[in-house]
Coordinates of C-alpha atoms in Angstrom, one line a residue:
X1 CA 152.2 56.5 -86.6
X2 CA 155.9 57.0 -86.6
X3 CA 156.4 53.3 -85.9
X4 CA 154.2 52.4 -88.9
X5 CA 156.1 54.8 -91.2
X6 CA 159.4 53.4 -89.9
X7 CA 158.1 49.9 -90.6
X8 CA 157.1 50.8 -94.1
X9 CA 160.4 52.4 -94.8
X10 CA 162.3 49.3 -93.6
X11 CA 160.1 47.1 -95.8
X12 CA 160.6 49.4 -98.8
X13 CA 164.3 49.4 -98.2
X14 CA 164.4 45.6 -98.0
X15 CA 162.3 45.3 -101.2
X16 CA 164.6 47.8 -103.0
X17 CA 167.6 45.8 -101.9
X18 CA 165.9 42.6 -103.0
X19 CA 165.0 44.1 -106.4
X20 CA 168.5 45.3 -106.8
X21 CA 169.9 41.9 -105.9
X22 CA 167.5 40.3 -108.3
X23 CA 168.3 42.7 -111.1
X24 CA 172.0 42.1 -110.5
X25 CA 171.5 38.3 -110.5
X26 CA 169.3 38.5 -113.6
X27 CA 172.0 40.6 -115.3
X28 CA 174.7 38.0 -114.4
X29 CA 172.5 35.1 -115.6
X30 CA 171.6 36.9 -118.8
X31 CA 175.3 37.4 -119.5
X32 CA 175.9 33.7 -118.7
X33 CA 172.9 32.7 -120.9
X34 CA 174.2 34.8 -123.7
X35 CA 177.6 33.3 -123.4
X36 CA 176.0 29.8 -123.4
X37 CA 173.9 30.6 -126.5
X38 CA 176.9 32.0 -128.2
X39 CA 178.9 28.9 -127.4
X40 CA 176.0 26.7 -128.8
X41 CA 175.9 28.8 -131.9
X42 CA 179.7 28.5 -132.4
X43 CA 179.4 24.7 -131.8
X44 CA 176.7 24.3 -134.4
X45 CA 178.7 26.3 -136.8
X46 CA 181.7 24.1 -136.2
X47 CA 179.6 21.0 -136.5
X48 CA 178.1 22.1 -139.8
X49 CA 181.5 23.0 -141.0
X50 CA 182.8 19.6 -140.0
X51 CA 179.9 17.8 -141.7
X52 CA 180.3 19.9 -144.8
X53 CA 184.0 19.1 -145.2
X54 CA 183.4 15.3 -144.9
X55 CA 183.9 13.3 -148.1
X56 CA 181.4 10.8 -146.9
X57 CA 177.7 11.3 -146.4
X58 CA 176.7 11.6 -142.7
X59 CA 173.3 10.6 -141.2
X60 CA 172.1 10.8 -137.6
X61 CA 168.7 9.3 -136.6
X62 CA 166.9 8.5 -133.4
X63 CA 165.7 5.1 -132.3
X64 CA 162.6 5.5 -134.4
X65 CA 164.7 6.2 -137.6
X66 CA 163.8 9.9 -137.7
X67 CA 166.5 12.2 -139.2
X68 CA 168.2 14.4 -136.6
X69 CA 171.2 15.5 -138.6
X70 CA 172.7 15.0 -142.0
X71 CA 175.1 16.7 -144.5
X72 CA 174.8 17.7 -148.1
X73 CA 177.1 14.9 -149.3
X74 CA 174.5 12.5 -148.2
X75 CA 172.0 14.1 -150.6
X76 CA 174.6 13.9 -153.4
X77 CA 175.2 10.2 -152.8
X78 CA 171.4 9.4 -152.7
X79 CA 170.5 11.9 -155.3
X80 CA 167.2 10.1 -156.2
X81 CA 166.0 10.6 -152.6
X82 CA 167.5 14.0 -152.0
X83 CA 164.1 15.8 -151.8
X84 CA 163.0 13.5 -148.9
X85 CA 166.2 14.0 -146.9
X86 CA 165.5 16.6 -144.2
X87 CA 165.1 16.8 -140.4
X88 CA 162.2 14.9 -139.0
X89 CA 161.7 12.6 -142.0
X90 CA 161.7 8.8 -141.3
X91 CA 164.3 7.1 -143.5
X92 CA 162.2 3.8 -143.4
X93 CA 159.8 5.6 -145.8
X94 CA 162.3 6.0 -148.7
X95 CA 165.9 4.8 -147.9
X96 CA 165.1 1.1 -148.4
X97 CA 168.5 -0.1 -149.6
X98 CA 169.9 1.1 -146.3
X99 CA 167.2 0.3 -143.7
X100 CA 166.3 -3.1 -145.2
X101 CA 169.8 -4.3 -145.6
X102 CA 170.3 -7.6 -143.6
X103 CA 173.3 -6.2 -141.7
X104 CA 171.4 -3.1 -140.6
X105 CA 168.4 -5.2 -139.5
X106 CA 170.7 -7.5 -137.5
X107 CA 172.3 -4.6 -135.7
X108 CA 168.9 -3.2 -134.7
X109 CA 167.3 -6.5 -133.7
X110 CA 170.3 -8.1 -132.0
X111 CA 171.3 -5.0 -130.1
X112 CA 174.7 -4.7 -131.8
X113 CA 176.6 -1.4 -131.7
X114 CA 178.4 -1.4 -135.0
X115 CA 178.2 -2.9 -138.5
X116 CA 179.6 -2.3 -142.0
X117 CA 178.2 -3.3 -145.4
X118 CA 177.8 -2.3 -149.0
X119 CA 174.7 -1.2 -150.9
X120 CA 174.3 -1.5 -154.7
X121 CA 171.8 1.0 -156.0
X122 CA 169.7 0.7 -159.2
X123 CA 171.9 3.4 -160.7
X124 CA 174.8 1.0 -160.6
X125 CA 176.6 2.9 -157.8
X126 CA 178.1 1.0 -154.9
X127 CA 177.9 2.6 -151.5
X128 CA 180.1 1.5 -148.5
X129 CA 178.2 2.1 -145.2
X130 CA 179.4 2.1 -141.6
X131 CA 176.8 2.3 -138.8
X132 CA 177.3 3.0 -135.0
X133 CA 174.7 3.1 -132.2
X134 CA 175.3 4.9 -128.9
X135 CA 173.9 4.3 -125.4
X136 CA 171.2 6.9 -126.1
X137 CA 169.9 4.7 -129.0
X138 CA 170.9 7.3 -131.6
X139 CA 172.3 5.8 -134.8
X140 CA 175.1 7.5 -136.7
X141 CA 176.2 6.3 -140.1
X142 CA 178.6 7.3 -142.9
X143 CA 178.0 6.6 -146.5
X144 CA 180.8 6.6 -149.2
X145 CA 180.5 6.1 -153.0
X146 CA 183.1 3.4 -153.8
X147 CA 182.0 2.7 -157.4
X148 CA 185.2 4.1 -159.0
X149 CA 187.4 2.3 -156.4
X150 CA 185.7 -1.0 -157.2
X151 CA 186.2 -0.4 -160.9
X152 CA 189.9 0.4 -160.4
X153 CA 190.4 -2.8 -158.2
X154 CA 188.5 -4.9 -160.8
X155 CA 190.7 -3.4 -163.6
X156 CA 193.8 -4.1 -161.5
X157 CA 192.7 -7.7 -161.0
X158 CA 192.2 -8.1 -164.8
X159 CA 195.6 -6.6 -165.4
X160 CA 197.2 -9.1 -163.0
X161 CA 195.3 -12.0 -164.6
X162 CA 196.6 -10.8 -168.1
X163 CA 200.1 -10.5 -166.8
X164 CA 200.0 -14.0 -165.4
X165 CA 198.5 -15.3 -168.6
X166 CA 201.2 -13.5 -170.6
X167 CA 203.9 -15.0 -168.4
X168 CA 202.3 -18.4 -168.9
X169 CA 202.2 -17.9 -172.6
X170 CA 205.8 -16.8 -172.6
X171 CA 206.8 -20.0 -170.8
X172 CA 204.6 -22.1 -173.1
X173 CA 206.2 -20.3 -176.1
X174 CA 209.7 -21.1 -174.9
X175 CA 208.8 -24.8 -174.3
X176 CA 207.0 -25.0 -177.7
X177 CA 209.9 -23.5 -179.6
X178 CA 212.2 -26.2 -178.1
X179 CA 209.8 -28.9 -179.1
X180 CA 209.3 -27.3 -182.5
X181 CA 213.1 -27.4 -183.1
X182 CA 213.1 -31.2 -182.4
X183 CA 210.0 -31.7 -184.6
X184 CA 211.8 -29.8 -187.4
X185 CA 214.6 -32.3 -187.4
X186 CA 212.2 -35.2 -187.6
X187 CA 210.1 -33.6 -190.4
X188 CA 213.3 -32.9 -192.4
X189 CA 214.2 -36.5 -192.2
X190 CA 210.7 -37.7 -193.2
X191 CA 210.5 -35.3 -196.2
X192 CA 214.1 -36.0 -197.3
X193 CA 213.8 -39.8 -197.3
X194 CA 210.4 -39.6 -198.9
X195 CA 212.0 -37.6 -201.8
X196 CA 214.6 -40.4 -202.0
X197 CA 211.8 -43.0 -202.2
X198 CA 210.1 -41.1 -205.1
X199 CA 213.5 -41.1 -207.0
X200 CA 214.1 -44.8 -206.3
X201 CA 210.6 -46.3 -206.9
X202 CA 210.1 -47.5 -210.4
X203 CA 207.8 -45.2 -212.4
X204 CA 205.4 -48.0 -213.1
X205 CA 204.6 -48.3 -209.3
X206 CA 202.1 -45.5 -209.4
X207 CA 200.4 -46.6 -206.2
X208 CA 203.6 -46.5 -204.3
X209 CA 204.6 -43.1 -205.7
X210 CA 201.2 -41.7 -204.8
X211 CA 201.5 -43.0 -201.2
X212 CA 205.0 -41.4 -200.8
X213 CA 203.7 -38.1 -202.2
X214 CA 201.0 -38.2 -199.5
X215 CA 203.7 -38.7 -196.9
X216 CA 205.4 -35.6 -198.2
X217 CA 202.2 -33.6 -198.2
X218 CA 201.5 -34.6 -194.5
X219 CA 205.1 -33.7 -193.6
X220 CA 204.6 -30.3 -195.3
X221 CA 201.4 -29.6 -193.3
X222 CA 203.4 -30.6 -190.1
X223 CA 206.1 -28.2 -191.2
X224 CA 203.5 -25.4 -191.5
X225 CA 202.2 -26.2 -188.0
X226 CA 205.7 -25.9 -186.6
X227 CA 206.1 -22.5 -188.3
X228 CA 202.9 -21.4 -186.5
X229 CA 204.3 -22.5 -183.2
X230 CA 207.6 -20.6 -183.8
X231 CA 205.6 -17.6 -184.9
X232 CA 203.5 -17.6 -181.7
X233 CA 206.6 -18.0 -179.6
X234 CA 208.3 -15.1 -181.3
X235 CA 211.3 -17.0 -182.5
X236 CA 210.5 -16.6 -186.2
X237 CA 209.2 -13.6 -188.0
X238 CA 206.6 -14.8 -190.6
X239 CA 207.7 -14.8 -194.2
X240 CA 205.4 -13.0 -196.6
X241 CA 204.9 -14.3 -200.1
X242 CA 202.3 -14.2 -202.9
X243 CA 199.3 -16.3 -201.9
X244 CA 196.5 -17.5 -204.1
X245 CA 193.6 -16.6 -201.8
X246 CA 191.0 -19.0 -203.0
X247 CA 193.5 -21.9 -202.8
X248 CA 194.5 -20.9 -199.3
X249 CA 190.9 -20.8 -198.1
X250 CA 190.1 -24.1 -199.7
X251 CA 193.1 -25.8 -198.0
X252 CA 191.9 -24.3 -194.7
X253 CA 188.5 -26.0 -195.2
X254 CA 190.3 -29.3 -196.0
X255 CA 191.9 -29.1 -192.5
X256 CA 188.5 -28.7 -190.8
X257 CA 186.3 -31.0 -192.9
X258 CA 187.2 -34.2 -191.2
X259 CA 186.0 -32.8 -187.8
X260 CA 183.0 -31.0 -189.1
X261 CA 179.8 -32.1 -187.2
X262 CA 177.3 -33.9 -189.4
X263 CA 174.5 -31.5 -188.5
X264 CA 176.5 -28.5 -189.9
X265 CA 176.8 -27.8 -193.6
X266 CA 179.8 -25.9 -194.9
X267 CA 179.1 -24.2 -198.2
X268 CA 182.1 -22.9 -200.1
X269 CA 181.9 -20.7 -203.2
X270 CA 185.4 -20.0 -204.7
X271 CA 186.3 -16.7 -206.4
X272 CA 185.5 -16.4 -210.1
X273 CA 189.2 -16.3 -211.0
X274 CA 192.5 -16.7 -209.1
X275 CA 193.4 -13.7 -206.9
X276 CA 196.6 -13.0 -205.0
X277 CA 197.6 -11.2 -201.9
X278 CA 201.0 -10.7 -200.2
X279 CA 201.0 -12.5 -196.9
X280 CA 201.9 -15.5 -194.8
X281 CA 199.9 -18.6 -195.8
X282 CA 200.2 -20.3 -192.4
X283 CA 198.9 -17.2 -190.6
X284 CA 196.0 -16.6 -193.0
X285 CA 195.0 -20.2 -192.8
X286 CA 194.9 -19.8 -189.0
X287 CA 192.6 -16.8 -189.4
X288 CA 190.1 -18.8 -191.6
X289 CA 190.3 -21.8 -189.2
X290 CA 189.6 -19.7 -186.1
X291 CA 186.6 -18.0 -187.7
X292 CA 185.1 -21.3 -188.9
X293 CA 185.8 -23.0 -185.6
X294 CA 184.0 -20.2 -183.7
X295 CA 181.0 -20.7 -186.0
X296 CA 181.0 -24.5 -185.3
X297 CA 181.3 -23.9 -181.6
X298 CA 178.5 -21.3 -181.7
X299 CA 176.1 -23.6 -183.6
X300 CA 177.0 -26.5 -181.2
X301 CA 174.8 -29.6 -181.5
X302 CA 172.1 -27.9 -183.5
X303 CA 171.5 -28.0 -187.3
X304 CA 173.4 -25.2 -188.8
X305 CA 175.1 -23.7 -191.9
X306 CA 178.3 -21.9 -192.6
X307 CA 178.8 -20.1 -195.9
X308 CA 182.0 -18.8 -197.4
X309 CA 182.2 -16.7 -200.6
X310 CA 184.3 -14.0 -202.2
X311 CA 183.9 -10.6 -203.7
X312 CA 186.4 -8.5 -205.6
X313 CA 186.0 -4.7 -204.8
X314 CA 187.9 -1.7 -206.2
X315 CA 187.6 0.1 -202.9
X316 CA 185.8 -0.3 -199.6
X317 CA 185.1 1.7 -196.4
X318 CA 184.2 -0.6 -193.5
X319 CA 182.7 2.3 -191.6
X320 CA 179.9 2.4 -194.2
X321 CA 176.9 0.0 -193.9
X322 CA 176.8 -3.1 -196.1
X323 CA 173.2 -3.5 -197.3
X324 CA 173.9 -7.0 -198.6
X325 CA 173.9 -8.4 -195.1
X326 CA 170.3 -7.3 -194.5
X327 CA 169.2 -10.5 -196.1
X328 CA 170.9 -12.3 -193.2
X329 CA 170.2 -10.1 -190.2
X330 CA 168.3 -6.9 -189.2
X331 CA 169.5 -3.3 -189.7
X332 CA 170.2 -2.9 -186.0
X333 CA 172.7 -5.7 -185.8
X334 CA 175.8 -4.8 -183.8
X335 CA 179.2 -4.6 -185.5
X336 CA 182.8 -4.1 -184.6
X337 CA 185.9 -3.4 -186.8
X338 CA 189.6 -4.3 -186.4
X339 CA 192.6 -3.5 -188.6
X340 CA 192.3 -1.0 -191.4
X341 CA 188.9 0.6 -192.0
X342 CA 189.4 2.2 -195.5
X343 CA 190.8 0.6 -198.6
X344 CA 191.3 2.8 -201.7
X345 CA 192.8 0.0 -203.9
X346 CA 191.5 -3.3 -205.2
X347 CA 190.7 -5.9 -202.5
X348 CA 189.3 -9.3 -202.0
X349 CA 186.5 -9.6 -199.5
X350 CA 186.1 -13.0 -197.9
X351 CA 182.5 -13.3 -196.5
X352 CA 182.0 -15.9 -193.8
X353 CA 178.5 -16.1 -192.2
X354 CA 176.6 -18.6 -190.0
X355 CA 173.1 -19.1 -188.7
X356 CA 174.2 -19.7 -185.1
X357 CA 172.8 -18.0 -182.0
X358 CA 174.7 -14.7 -182.6
X359 CA 176.3 -12.5 -180.0
X360 CA 175.1 -9.8 -177.6
X361 CA 176.3 -6.2 -177.7
X362 CA 178.4 -6.7 -174.6
X363 CA 180.2 -9.7 -176.0
X364 CA 180.8 -7.9 -179.3
X365 CA 182.5 -5.0 -177.6
X366 CA 185.1 -7.4 -176.1
X367 CA 185.4 -9.7 -179.1
X368 CA 189.0 -8.6 -180.1
X369 CA 190.3 -8.3 -176.5
X370 CA 193.2 -10.5 -175.5
X371 CA 192.2 -13.4 -173.3
X372 CA 188.4 -12.7 -173.7
X373 CA 186.4 -15.9 -174.3
X374 CA 182.9 -17.0 -173.8
X375 CA 183.9 -20.6 -173.5
X376 CA 184.8 -22.5 -170.3
X377 CA 188.3 -21.7 -169.0
X378 CA 189.4 -25.3 -169.9
X379 CA 188.3 -25.0 -173.5
X380 CA 189.1 -21.4 -174.6
X381 CA 192.3 -19.3 -174.2
X382 CA 190.8 -16.1 -175.5
X383 CA 193.5 -15.7 -178.1
X384 CA 191.4 -16.7 -181.1
X385 CA 189.8 -13.5 -182.3
X386 CA 192.6 -11.4 -180.7
X387 CA 195.0 -13.4 -182.9
X388 CA 192.8 -12.9 -185.9
X389 CA 192.7 -9.2 -185.5
X390 CA 196.5 -9.1 -185.0
X391 CA 197.2 -11.2 -188.1
X392 CA 194.7 -9.2 -190.3
X393 CA 196.3 -5.9 -189.2
X394 CA 199.8 -7.2 -189.9
X395 CA 198.6 -8.1 -193.4
X396 CA 197.3 -4.5 -193.9
X397 CA 193.8 -5.9 -194.0
X398 CA 190.6 -5.3 -192.0
X399 CA 187.8 -7.3 -190.5
X400 CA 184.3 -6.3 -189.7
X401 CA 182.0 -8.6 -187.6
X402 CA 178.2 -8.2 -187.6
X403 CA 176.1 -10.1 -185.1
X404 CA 172.8 -10.2 -183.4
X405 CA 171.3 -12.7 -181.0
X406 CA 169.1 -15.3 -182.8
X407 CA 170.3 -14.1 -186.2
X408 CA 173.8 -15.5 -186.4
X409 CA 177.1 -13.8 -187.3
X410 CA 178.4 -12.3 -190.6
X411 CA 182.2 -11.5 -191.0
X412 CA 183.8 -9.5 -193.8
X413 CA 187.6 -10.2 -194.1
X414 CA 189.4 -7.7 -196.3
X415 CA 192.8 -8.3 -197.9
X416 CA 194.6 -6.0 -200.5
X417 CA 195.1 -7.7 -203.9
X418 CA 198.3 -8.0 -205.9
X419 CA 197.8 -8.1 -209.6
X420 CA 199.9 -9.0 -212.8
X421 CA 201.8 -11.7 -210.9
X422 CA 204.2 -14.2 -212.5
X423 CA 204.7 -17.4 -210.4
X424 CA 208.4 -18.2 -209.7
X425 CA 209.5 -21.7 -210.3
X426 CA 211.9 -23.6 -207.9
X427 CA 215.4 -24.1 -209.1
X428 CA 216.2 -27.4 -210.7
X429 CA 218.1 -29.4 -208.1
X430 CA 220.0 -31.2 -210.8
X431 CA 221.5 -28.3 -212.6
X432 CA 224.4 -28.5 -214.9
X433 CA 228.1 -28.2 -213.9
X434 CA 228.1 -31.8 -212.5
X435 CA 231.7 -32.1 -213.5
X436 CA 232.7 -29.4 -211.1
X437 CA 230.9 -31.0 -208.1
X438 CA 233.6 -33.6 -207.8
X439 CA 236.1 -30.9 -206.8
X440 CA 234.2 -30.0 -203.6
X441 CA 234.4 -31.4 -200.1
X442 CA 231.5 -30.5 -197.8
X443 CA 231.6 -31.0 -194.0
X444 CA 228.2 -31.6 -192.3
X445 CA 228.0 -31.0 -188.5
X446 CA 224.7 -31.8 -186.8
X447 CA 224.1 -33.6 -183.5
X448 CA 220.8 -35.0 -184.8
X449 CA 221.8 -38.1 -186.8
X450 CA 218.5 -38.2 -188.7
X451 CA 219.1 -34.8 -190.2
X452 CA 222.8 -35.3 -190.7
X453 CA 222.6 -38.6 -192.4
X454 CA 219.8 -37.3 -194.6
X455 CA 221.8 -34.3 -195.7
X456 CA 224.8 -36.5 -196.4
X457 CA 222.7 -38.8 -198.5
X458 CA 221.2 -35.9 -200.3
X459 CA 224.6 -34.3 -201.2
X460 CA 225.8 -37.7 -202.3
X461 CA 222.9 -38.1 -204.7
X462 CA 223.7 -34.7 -206.0
X463 CA 227.3 -35.6 -206.7
X464 CA 228.9 -33.7 -203.8
X465 CA 231.7 -35.3 -201.8
X466 CA 230.6 -34.8 -198.3
X467 CA 231.4 -36.1 -194.8
X468 CA 229.1 -36.1 -191.8
X469 CA 229.8 -36.0 -188.0
X470 CA 227.4 -35.7 -185.1
X471 CA 230.1 -34.3 -182.8
X472 CA 230.9 -30.5 -183.0
X473 CA 234.3 -31.2 -181.3
X474 CA 235.3 -33.7 -184.0
X475 CA 234.0 -31.4 -186.7
X476 CA 236.1 -28.5 -185.3
X477 CA 239.2 -30.7 -185.2
X478 CA 238.7 -31.7 -188.8
X479 CA 238.4 -28.0 -189.9
X480 CA 241.5 -26.9 -187.9
X481 CA 243.6 -29.9 -189.0
X482 CA 242.6 -29.6 -192.7
X483 CA 241.5 -26.0 -193.3
X484 CA 241.9 -26.1 -197.1
X485 CA 240.2 -29.5 -197.5
X486 CA 236.7 -28.2 -196.8
X487 CA 235.2 -25.9 -199.4
X488 CA 231.8 -25.5 -197.6
X489 CA 230.8 -26.2 -194.0
X490 CA 227.2 -26.9 -193.0
X491 CA 226.6 -26.7 -189.3
X492 CA 223.7 -26.8 -186.9
X493 CA 223.4 -24.1 -184.3
X494 CA 221.8 -25.9 -181.3
X495 CA 224.2 -28.6 -180.2
X496 CA 225.4 -29.7 -176.8
X497 CA 228.8 -28.6 -175.5
X498 CA 229.7 -26.5 -178.5
X499 CA 227.0 -24.5 -180.5
X500 CA 227.4 -23.7 -184.2
X501 CA 228.0 -20.0 -183.6
X502 CA 230.8 -20.6 -181.1
X503 CA 232.4 -23.1 -183.5
X504 CA 232.2 -20.5 -186.3
X505 CA 233.9 -17.8 -184.1
X506 CA 236.7 -20.2 -183.3
X507 CA 237.5 -21.0 -186.9
X508 CA 237.2 -17.4 -188.0
X509 CA 239.7 -16.5 -185.2
X510 CA 242.2 -18.9 -186.9
X511 CA 241.8 -17.0 -190.1
X512 CA 239.8 -19.7 -191.8
X513 CA 237.4 -18.1 -194.3
X514 CA 235.7 -21.3 -195.6
X515 CA 232.0 -20.5 -196.6
X516 CA 229.9 -21.4 -193.6
X517 CA 226.1 -22.3 -193.7
X518 CA 224.5 -22.1 -190.3
X519 CA 221.2 -24.0 -189.8
X520 CA 218.7 -23.5 -187.0
X521 CA 215.0 -23.8 -186.1
X522 CA 215.5 -20.4 -184.4
X523 CA 216.7 -18.5 -187.5
X524 CA 215.5 -15.1 -186.4
X525 CA 217.7 -15.1 -183.3
X526 CA 220.9 -15.5 -185.3
X527 CA 220.3 -13.0 -188.1
X528 CA 223.1 -10.7 -186.7
X529 CA 225.8 -13.2 -187.8
X530 CA 225.2 -12.1 -191.4
X531 CA 225.8 -8.5 -190.4
X532 CA 229.1 -9.4 -188.7
X533 CA 230.2 -11.3 -191.8
X534 CA 230.7 -14.5 -189.7
X535 CA 228.4 -16.8 -191.5
X536 CA 227.7 -16.7 -195.2
X537 CA 224.2 -18.1 -195.1
X538 CA 221.5 -18.9 -192.6
X539 CA 219.0 -21.7 -193.4
X540 CA 215.9 -22.4 -191.4
X541 CA 215.0 -26.0 -190.4
X542 CA 213.5 -28.1 -191.8
X543 CA 216.1 -27.5 -194.5
X544 CA 214.9 -27.0 -198.1
X545 CA 217.4 -29.2 -199.9
X546 CA 216.6 -27.5 -203.3
X547 CA 217.7 -24.2 -201.7
X548 CA 220.7 -25.8 -200.1
X549 CA 221.9 -27.4 -203.3
X550 CA 221.5 -24.1 -205.2
X551 CA 223.7 -22.4 -202.6
X552 CA 226.4 -25.1 -203.0
X553 CA 226.2 -24.7 -206.8
X554 CA 226.6 -21.0 -206.4
X555 CA 230.0 -21.6 -204.9
X556 CA 230.9 -23.8 -207.8
X557 CA 230.2 -20.8 -210.1
X558 CA 232.2 -18.5 -207.8
X559 CA 235.2 -20.7 -207.6

């Protein structure tokens, strides 16, 4: 019995010790498990914090495309699918732009581990995606909205293109101004000798006189073209004068009529009476030509019609609708305005409308932008309507363009009117005081012989005693040797070896105060010589001999 009891006690002791060991071990494992769970919790917190701080959207899926992990930024990027984005959902059921992209499909099918691509959503957003696959076949991807970045890059590219275009235009402008200077000399000779022919041809030779007058008219048009080139190249500021608007518009049409396609009719209705505006005729002609040319290009090879008419209005607000145009196009026609919008004084409104294909709203919004064109790059510069808007604004005017596809285009061009005008008459080149002309000696210095010989002939016909040289060095020598002989000096600016302004400074440094007339095709560049009292007069080329002769006669009156 005692042995049995002893056996039971030993067994009980062993079980107690075993239980104590088990409890001790359980306690240790519980602490370890607790620490492990605590670490896992901390790791999840850190993971969620890391995912939440990401600028990109993050997505983790298994090999079956089921969502394992994601962050809130992913929902923001794919807002239209946000309700479907949660753990356990299969992205193949809704995130089609991602899962059906060829780059993603290639990565899955060809066992690649990484790919990058862009997604363009229906909302217009562009998403940059980077995808990585690990050895456990889990797929992690980042998603970043790069719409603004793309827009900035596109805008930067446009700016670069504009800068390159501007540099090209600057180079063209410099080259054009040089060519224009040479053309001015040729035109001056043509006009001058044509005027001599008119004086020399017998009055009964009406046919010959008419032919020479046409030569003069052609030379005058060429002169206007040169002025436009110089204006574009910024060497000359446009001169504003009183313009008869109807006459200016009609002359613009005469320029374009020879090249008007046979299928297009141009219907011109002049104003009821002559109206005037203050402006530059060459620039306003350019405006009319650009608008008409745009209509011709829009109509193309089809049968079409362009109408031009005028209205005189006491005041106008271009922001208000014009109900008159509803006979040409619907109420919902798009419109755009440039220049001034409101005019409180009397104005002339030039209406130009065509029945061409019209313009879309997108094109209308860019109509007056520099370098914007709908034509091929080898046919359009994009300066036409930009130039129109600039010129109209410089003339304190406004322009409103209506257009709708399949209805054509209607343009209102507004210019302020000038009333109670008296036309000035040119001075008579053969004024009195002929007896005093013989007392003068005029020295002409110009390296272009056509211009110099013409001026010499002109002054001779007017009774002036003049001498011409094409060498500025010889001319300077004549002045320094006989300073009192020359009563007036006419000198070109652009000459090789010695320019007119340099020659002028030399003779002024010797105390010679002889009246000095500086001539140039770049008249605006040398305006400062008048302020410094170096030159007495600046005359633009081609030289207006009536104006030149009147200046010479003014010195007869002075002396």
